[in-house]
Coordinates of C-alpha atoms in Angstrom, one line a residue:
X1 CA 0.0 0.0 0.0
X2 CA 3.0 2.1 0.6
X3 CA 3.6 3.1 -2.9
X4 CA -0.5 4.2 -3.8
X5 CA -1.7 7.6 -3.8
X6 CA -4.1 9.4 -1.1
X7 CA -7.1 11.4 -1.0
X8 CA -7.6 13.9 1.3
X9 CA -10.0 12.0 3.3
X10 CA -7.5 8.9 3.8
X11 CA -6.5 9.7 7.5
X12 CA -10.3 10.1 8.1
X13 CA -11.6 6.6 6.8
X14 CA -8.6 5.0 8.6
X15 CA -9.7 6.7 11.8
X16 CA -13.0 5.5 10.8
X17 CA -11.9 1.9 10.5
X18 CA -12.3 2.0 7.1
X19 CA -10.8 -1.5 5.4
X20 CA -8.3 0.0 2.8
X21 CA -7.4 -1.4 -0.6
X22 CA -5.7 -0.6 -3.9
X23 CA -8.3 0.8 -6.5
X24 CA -6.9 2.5 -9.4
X25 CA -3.8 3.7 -7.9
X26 CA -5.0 5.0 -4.6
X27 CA -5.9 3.4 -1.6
X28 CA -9.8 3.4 -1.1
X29 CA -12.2 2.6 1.4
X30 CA -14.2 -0.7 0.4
X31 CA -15.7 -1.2 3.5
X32 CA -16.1 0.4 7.2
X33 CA -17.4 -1.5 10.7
X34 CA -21.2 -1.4 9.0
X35 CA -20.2 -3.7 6.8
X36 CA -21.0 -3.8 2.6
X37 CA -24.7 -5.0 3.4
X38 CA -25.7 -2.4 6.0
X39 CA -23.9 0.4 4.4
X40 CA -25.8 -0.5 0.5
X41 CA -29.3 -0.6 2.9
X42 CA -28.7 3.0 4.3
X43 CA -27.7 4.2 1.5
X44 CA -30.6 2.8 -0.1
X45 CA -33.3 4.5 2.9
X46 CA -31.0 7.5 4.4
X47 CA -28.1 8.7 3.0
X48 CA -24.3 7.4 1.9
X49 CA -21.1 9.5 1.7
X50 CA -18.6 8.5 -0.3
X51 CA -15.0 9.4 -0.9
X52 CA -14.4 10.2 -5.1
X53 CA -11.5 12.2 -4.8
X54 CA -9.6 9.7 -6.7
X55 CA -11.9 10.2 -9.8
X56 CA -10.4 13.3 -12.5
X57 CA -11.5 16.6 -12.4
X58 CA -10.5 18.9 -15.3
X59 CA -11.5 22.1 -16.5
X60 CA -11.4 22.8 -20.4
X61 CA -11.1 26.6 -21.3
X62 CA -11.2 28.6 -24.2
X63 CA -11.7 32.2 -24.9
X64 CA -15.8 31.1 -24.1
X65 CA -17.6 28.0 -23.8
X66 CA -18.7 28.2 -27.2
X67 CA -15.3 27.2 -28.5
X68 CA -14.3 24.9 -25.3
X69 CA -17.3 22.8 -26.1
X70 CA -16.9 23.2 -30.0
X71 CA -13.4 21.5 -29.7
X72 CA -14.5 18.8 -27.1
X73 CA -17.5 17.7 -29.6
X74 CA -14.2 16.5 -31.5
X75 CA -13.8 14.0 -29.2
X76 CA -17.0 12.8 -28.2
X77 CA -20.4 12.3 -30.0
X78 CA -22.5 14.5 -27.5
X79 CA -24.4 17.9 -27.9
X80 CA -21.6 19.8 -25.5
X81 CA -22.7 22.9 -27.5
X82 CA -26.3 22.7 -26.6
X83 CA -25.9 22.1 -23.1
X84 CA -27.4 24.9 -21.2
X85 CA -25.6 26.6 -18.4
X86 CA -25.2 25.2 -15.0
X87 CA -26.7 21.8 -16.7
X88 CA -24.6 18.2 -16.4
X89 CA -24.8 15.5 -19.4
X90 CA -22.7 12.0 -19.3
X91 CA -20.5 11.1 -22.0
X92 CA -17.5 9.6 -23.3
X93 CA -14.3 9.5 -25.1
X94 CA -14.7 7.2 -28.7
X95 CA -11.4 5.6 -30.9
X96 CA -11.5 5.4 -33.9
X97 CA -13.0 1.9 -33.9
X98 CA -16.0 3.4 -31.9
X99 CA -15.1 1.6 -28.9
X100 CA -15.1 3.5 -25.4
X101 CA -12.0 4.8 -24.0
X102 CA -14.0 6.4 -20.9
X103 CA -17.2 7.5 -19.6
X104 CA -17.3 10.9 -18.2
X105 CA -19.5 13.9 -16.9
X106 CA -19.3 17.4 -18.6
X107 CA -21.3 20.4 -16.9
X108 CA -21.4 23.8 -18.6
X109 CA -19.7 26.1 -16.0
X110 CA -20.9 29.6 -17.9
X111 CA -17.2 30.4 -19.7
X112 CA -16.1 26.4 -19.5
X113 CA -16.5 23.2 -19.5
X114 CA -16.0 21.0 -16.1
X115 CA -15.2 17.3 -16.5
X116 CA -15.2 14.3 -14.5
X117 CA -13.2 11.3 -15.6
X118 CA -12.5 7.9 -14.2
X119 CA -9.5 7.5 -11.9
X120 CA -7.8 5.2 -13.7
X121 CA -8.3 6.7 -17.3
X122 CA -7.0 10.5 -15.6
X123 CA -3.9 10.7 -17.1
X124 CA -4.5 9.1 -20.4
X125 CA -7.9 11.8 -21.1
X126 CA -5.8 14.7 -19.8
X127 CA -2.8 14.3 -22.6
X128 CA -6.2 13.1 -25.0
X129 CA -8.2 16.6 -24.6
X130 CA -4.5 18.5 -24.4
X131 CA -3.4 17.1 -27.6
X132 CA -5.9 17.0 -29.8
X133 CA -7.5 20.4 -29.0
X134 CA -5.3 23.1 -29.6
X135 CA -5.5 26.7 -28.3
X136 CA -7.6 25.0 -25.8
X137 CA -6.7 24.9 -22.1
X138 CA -6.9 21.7 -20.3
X139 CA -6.0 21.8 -16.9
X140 CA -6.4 19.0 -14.3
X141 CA -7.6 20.6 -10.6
X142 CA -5.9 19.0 -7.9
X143 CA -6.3 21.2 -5.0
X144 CA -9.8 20.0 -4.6
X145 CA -11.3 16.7 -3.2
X146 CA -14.2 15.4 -4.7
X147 CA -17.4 13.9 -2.4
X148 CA -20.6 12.1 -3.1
X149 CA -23.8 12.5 -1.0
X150 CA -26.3 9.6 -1.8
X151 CA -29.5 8.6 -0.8
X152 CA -33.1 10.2 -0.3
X153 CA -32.5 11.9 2.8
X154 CA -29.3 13.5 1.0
X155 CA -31.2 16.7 0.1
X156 CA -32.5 17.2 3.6
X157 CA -29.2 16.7 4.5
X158 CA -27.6 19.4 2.5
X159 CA -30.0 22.0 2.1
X160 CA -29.1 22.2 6.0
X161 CA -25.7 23.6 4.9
X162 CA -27.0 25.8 1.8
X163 CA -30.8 25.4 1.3
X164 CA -30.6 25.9 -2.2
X165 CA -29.3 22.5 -2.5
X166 CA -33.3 21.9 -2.5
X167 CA -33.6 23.8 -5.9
X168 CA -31.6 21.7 -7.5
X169 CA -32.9 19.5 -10.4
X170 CA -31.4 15.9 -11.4
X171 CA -28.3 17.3 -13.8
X172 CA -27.9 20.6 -12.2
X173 CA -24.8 22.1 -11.4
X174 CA -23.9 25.0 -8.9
X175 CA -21.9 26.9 -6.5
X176 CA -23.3 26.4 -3.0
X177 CA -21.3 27.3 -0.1
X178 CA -20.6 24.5 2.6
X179 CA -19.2 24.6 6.3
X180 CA -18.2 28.2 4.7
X181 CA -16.7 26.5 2.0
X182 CA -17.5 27.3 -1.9
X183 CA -18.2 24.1 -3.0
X184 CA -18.9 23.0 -7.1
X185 CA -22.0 21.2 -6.8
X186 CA -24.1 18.7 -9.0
X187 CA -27.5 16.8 -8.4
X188 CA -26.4 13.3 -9.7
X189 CA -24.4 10.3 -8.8
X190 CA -23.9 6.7 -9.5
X191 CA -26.3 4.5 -7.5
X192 CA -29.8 5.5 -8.5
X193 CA -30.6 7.2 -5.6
X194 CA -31.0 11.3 -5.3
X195 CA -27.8 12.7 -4.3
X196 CA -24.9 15.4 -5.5
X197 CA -21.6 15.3 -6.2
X198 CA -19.6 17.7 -4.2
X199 CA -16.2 18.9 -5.4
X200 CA -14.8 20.8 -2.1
X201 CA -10.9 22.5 -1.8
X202 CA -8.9 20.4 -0.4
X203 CA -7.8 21.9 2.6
X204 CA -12.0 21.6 4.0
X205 CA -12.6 18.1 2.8
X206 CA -12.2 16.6 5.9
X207 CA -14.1 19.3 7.9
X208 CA -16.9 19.3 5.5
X209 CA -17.3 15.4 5.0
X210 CA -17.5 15.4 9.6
X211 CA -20.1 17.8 9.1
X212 CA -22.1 15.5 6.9
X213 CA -21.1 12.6 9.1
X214 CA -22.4 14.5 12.3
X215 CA -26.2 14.5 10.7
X216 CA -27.6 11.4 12.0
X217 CA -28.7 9.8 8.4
X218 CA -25.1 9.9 7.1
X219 CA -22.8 7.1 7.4
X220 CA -19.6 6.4 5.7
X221 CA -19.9 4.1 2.2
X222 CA -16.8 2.5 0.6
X223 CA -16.3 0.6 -2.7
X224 CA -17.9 -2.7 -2.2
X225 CA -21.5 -0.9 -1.3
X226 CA -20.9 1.6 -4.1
X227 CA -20.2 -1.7 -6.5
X228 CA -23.7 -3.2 -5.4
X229 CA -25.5 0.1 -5.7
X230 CA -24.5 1.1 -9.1
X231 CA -24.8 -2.4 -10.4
X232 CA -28.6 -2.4 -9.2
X233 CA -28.7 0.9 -10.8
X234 CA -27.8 -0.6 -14.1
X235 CA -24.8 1.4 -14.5
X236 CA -21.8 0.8 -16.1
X237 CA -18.3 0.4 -14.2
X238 CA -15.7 1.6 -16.9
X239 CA -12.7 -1.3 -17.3
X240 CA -15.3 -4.2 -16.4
X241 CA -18.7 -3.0 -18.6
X242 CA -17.7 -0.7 -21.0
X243 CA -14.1 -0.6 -22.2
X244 CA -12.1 0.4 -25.6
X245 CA -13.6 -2.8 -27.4
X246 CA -16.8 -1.7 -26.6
X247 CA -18.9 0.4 -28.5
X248 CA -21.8 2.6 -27.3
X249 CA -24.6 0.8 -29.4
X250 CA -23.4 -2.5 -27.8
X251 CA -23.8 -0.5 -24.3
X252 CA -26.7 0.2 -25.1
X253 CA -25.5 3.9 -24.5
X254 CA -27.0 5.5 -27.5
X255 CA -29.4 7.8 -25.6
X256 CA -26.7 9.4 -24.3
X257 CA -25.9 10.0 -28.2
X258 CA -27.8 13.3 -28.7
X259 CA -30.1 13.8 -31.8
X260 CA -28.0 16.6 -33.0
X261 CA -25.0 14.2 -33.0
X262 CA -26.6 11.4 -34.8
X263 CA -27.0 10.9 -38.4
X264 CA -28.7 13.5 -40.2
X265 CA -28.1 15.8 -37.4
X266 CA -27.0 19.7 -37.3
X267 CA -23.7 18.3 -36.0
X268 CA -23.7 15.0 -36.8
X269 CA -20.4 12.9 -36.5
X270 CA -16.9 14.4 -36.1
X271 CA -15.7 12.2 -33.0
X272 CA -13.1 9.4 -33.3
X273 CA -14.8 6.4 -34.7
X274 CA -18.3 7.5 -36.3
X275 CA -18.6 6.2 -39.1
X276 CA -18.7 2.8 -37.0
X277 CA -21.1 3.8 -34.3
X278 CA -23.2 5.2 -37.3
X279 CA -23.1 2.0 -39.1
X280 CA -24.1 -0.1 -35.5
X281 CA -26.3 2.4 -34.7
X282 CA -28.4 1.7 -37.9
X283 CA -27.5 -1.8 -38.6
X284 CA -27.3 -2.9 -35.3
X285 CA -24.5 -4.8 -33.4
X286 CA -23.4 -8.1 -32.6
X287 CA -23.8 -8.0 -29.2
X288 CA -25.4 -6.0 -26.8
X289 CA -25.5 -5.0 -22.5
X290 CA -28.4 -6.8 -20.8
X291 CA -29.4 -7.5 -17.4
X292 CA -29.5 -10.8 -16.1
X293 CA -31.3 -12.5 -13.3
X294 CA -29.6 -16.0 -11.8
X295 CA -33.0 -18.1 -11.6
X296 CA -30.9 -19.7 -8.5
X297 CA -29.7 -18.2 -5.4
X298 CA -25.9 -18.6 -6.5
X299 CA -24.3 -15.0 -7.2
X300 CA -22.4 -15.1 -10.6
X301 CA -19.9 -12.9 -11.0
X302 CA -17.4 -10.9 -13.6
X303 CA -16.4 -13.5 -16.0
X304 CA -19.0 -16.1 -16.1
X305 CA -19.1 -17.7 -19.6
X306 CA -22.9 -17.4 -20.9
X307 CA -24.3 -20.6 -23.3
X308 CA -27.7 -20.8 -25.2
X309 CA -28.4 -24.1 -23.0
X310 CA -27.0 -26.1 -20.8
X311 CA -24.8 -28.2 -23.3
X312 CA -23.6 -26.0 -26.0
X313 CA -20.2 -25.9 -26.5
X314 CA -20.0 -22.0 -27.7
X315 CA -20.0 -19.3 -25.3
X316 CA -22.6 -16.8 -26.6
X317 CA -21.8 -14.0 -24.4
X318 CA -20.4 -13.0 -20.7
X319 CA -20.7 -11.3 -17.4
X320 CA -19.0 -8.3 -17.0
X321 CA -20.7 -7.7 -13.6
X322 CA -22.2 -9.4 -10.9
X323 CA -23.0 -10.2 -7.8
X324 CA -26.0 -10.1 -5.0
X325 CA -28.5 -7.3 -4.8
X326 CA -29.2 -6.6 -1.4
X327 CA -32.4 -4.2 -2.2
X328 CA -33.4 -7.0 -4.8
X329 CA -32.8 -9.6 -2.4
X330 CA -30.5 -12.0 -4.7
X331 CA -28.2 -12.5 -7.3
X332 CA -28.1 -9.4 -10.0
X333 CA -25.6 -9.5 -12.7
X334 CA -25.1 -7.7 -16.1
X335 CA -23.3 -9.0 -19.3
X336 CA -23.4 -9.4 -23.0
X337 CA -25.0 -11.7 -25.8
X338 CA -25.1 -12.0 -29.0
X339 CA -28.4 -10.0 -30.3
X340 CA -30.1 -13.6 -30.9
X341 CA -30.0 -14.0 -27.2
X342 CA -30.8 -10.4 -26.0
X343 CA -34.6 -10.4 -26.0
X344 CA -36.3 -9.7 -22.2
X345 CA -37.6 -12.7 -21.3
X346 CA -34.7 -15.5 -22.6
X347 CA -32.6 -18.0 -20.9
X348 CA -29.4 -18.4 -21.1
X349 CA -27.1 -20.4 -18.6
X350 CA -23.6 -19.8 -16.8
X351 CA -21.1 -21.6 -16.5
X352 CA -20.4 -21.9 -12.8
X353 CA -17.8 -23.7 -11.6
X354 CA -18.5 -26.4 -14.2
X355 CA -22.3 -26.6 -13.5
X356 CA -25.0 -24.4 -16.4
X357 CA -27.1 -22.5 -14.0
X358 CA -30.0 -20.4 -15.6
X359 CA -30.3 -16.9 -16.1
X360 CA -32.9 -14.6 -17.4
X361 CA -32.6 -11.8 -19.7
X362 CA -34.3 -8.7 -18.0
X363 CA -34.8 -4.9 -18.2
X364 CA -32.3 -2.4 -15.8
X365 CA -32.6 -1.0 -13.6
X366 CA -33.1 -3.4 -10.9
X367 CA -34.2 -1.3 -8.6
X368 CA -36.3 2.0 -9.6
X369 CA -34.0 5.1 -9.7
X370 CA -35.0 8.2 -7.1
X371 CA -33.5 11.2 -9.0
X372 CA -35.5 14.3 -8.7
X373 CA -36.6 15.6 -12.1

């Protein structure tokens, strides 16, 4: 552990009795005294905090937003132009074989763009967006820590510290000042519940996340709750769901591909592999995302060959997440088939441990989300 980064929070989860493990470079909280179960419950009925400091946060500047966003629709098919200030959209980062080489969040900050990348994809995106978008400045904040408030007593919660918190739609961003600190806000997160993201300097991370910790509905979350949560939420982990060999059509990402982006749109195409997301996204693909129920009790996990029966010899898909649902009370799992095996409703059977167990192809989410539209 001695040679992994820090957050600002670290000395606070290890004072919290935070288990500590590698994750993308840093050493991360997967699971405090609670325990993964308790803490996905709370979450799930009060509210979870949860350290995301590790995660990228990078501003892209020009000489207004008009041209920041201008050049960054170079890189990825989304309508960064038309998003309206103080206003969030996900996204990503394409190749030029249309496959994803991260998921991300851009927010229209008036006179730039604010983006949130993966931890582990940082440094790569940060020399991507520098390079290819000259007289454009990219510039990587690191004197802030980055926070997540979850769950449906999180607005309660924070409109205690700035009440317009409670104004806040799903998507919005803002400025709201916390514990005294001014703090770059947005209403969304990554486990289907209500929540904001809190990007806080540095120097008051620790002060503000004790504040939230005081209120009686906070507790702590680490990794392995946040894993279960998102997972339920049907949400893509980036390295395990969606990587560079995936494309979004075979994600089943395309709504976050806007009209204007699309075919026949004002802006249509531009980004690093469109002529191949095009083609999928009219032809189809060969494979796409589902959900997947195990009819068993028997968790399956990242991995798990998928069959059409229980003796064909030819994998027709795989697991790329799994494990058990606490708020759906068993076994949850995404993956992907090939398109004959995608339709809600079909069987298809894992290979565990030598032995075909069924699973059924279902809709995500698993659980309903909470945001508040």
């Amino acid at each position: 552990m001695s040679d992994l980064l820090e957050t600002p929070l670290h000395d606070l989860h290890v004072e919290l009795g935070a288990k500590m493990v590698p994750f993308a470079g840093y050493a991360m909280p997967v699971q405090y005294p609670l325990g993964v179960m308790k803490e996905h419950n709370h979450t799930r009925t009060k509210a979870g905090l949860f350290d995301v400091s590790h995660m990228g946060q990078v501003i892209v500047k020009g000489r207004d937003y008009e041209q920041a966003a201008t050049a960054l629709e170079a890189l990825v098919p989304v309508d960064v132009l038309g998003l309206g200030e103080n206003r969030q959209r996900y996204g990503f980062f394409t190749n030029d074989a249309g496959g994803i080489t991260d998921d991300l969040m851009l927010a229209n900050r008036g006179d730039h763009v604010f983006v949130v990348v993966n931890a582990a994809c940082k440094s790569d995106d940060i020399a991507h967006m520098a390079g290819a978008m000259p007289g454009i400045e990219v510039t990587e904040v690191t004197d802030r820590a980055l926070l997540a408030l979850q769950g449906p007593s999180a607005q309660a919660v924070l409109s205690q510290l700035d009440p317009a918190a409670a104004q806040m739609r799903f998507m919005d961003v803002a400025t709201l000042t916390l514990d005294g600190s001014d703090c770059w806000v947005s209403r969304s997160g990554y486990t289907g519940e209500d929540g904001y993201e809190i990007s806080v300097p540095a120097t008051d991370a620790v002060a503000l996340a004790r504040t939230l910790l005081a209120h009686p509905d906070v507790e702590p979350i680490g990794l392995g709750a946040r894993d279960s949560l998102r997972l339920e939420a049907g949400l893509c982990l980036y390295g395990h769901d969606i990587d560079t060999e995936t494309t979004p059509v075979e994600a089943a990402l395309t709504w976050a591909v806007q009209k204007v982006r699309r075919p026949d749109g004002a802006r249509a195409g531009g980004f690093p592999g469109a002529e191949y997301i095009f083609a999928q996204m009219q032809g189809g693909a060969g494979r796409k995302r589902v959900g997947l129920l195990p009819e068993g009790r028997a968790p399956m996990r990242e991995g798990v060959a998928l069959y059409a029966d229980d003796t064909a010899a030819d994998p027709i898909g795989q697991i790329t997440s799994g494990g058990f649902g606490p708020t759906v009370g068993g076994p949850v799992a995404m993956g992907y088939v090939d398109l004959g095996h995608a339709e809600i409703g079909t069987t298809v059977y894992g290979d565990l441990r030598g032995r075909r167990l069924p699973l059924r192809v279902v809709a995500m989410p698993f659980t309903p989300a909470n945001f508040k539209r």
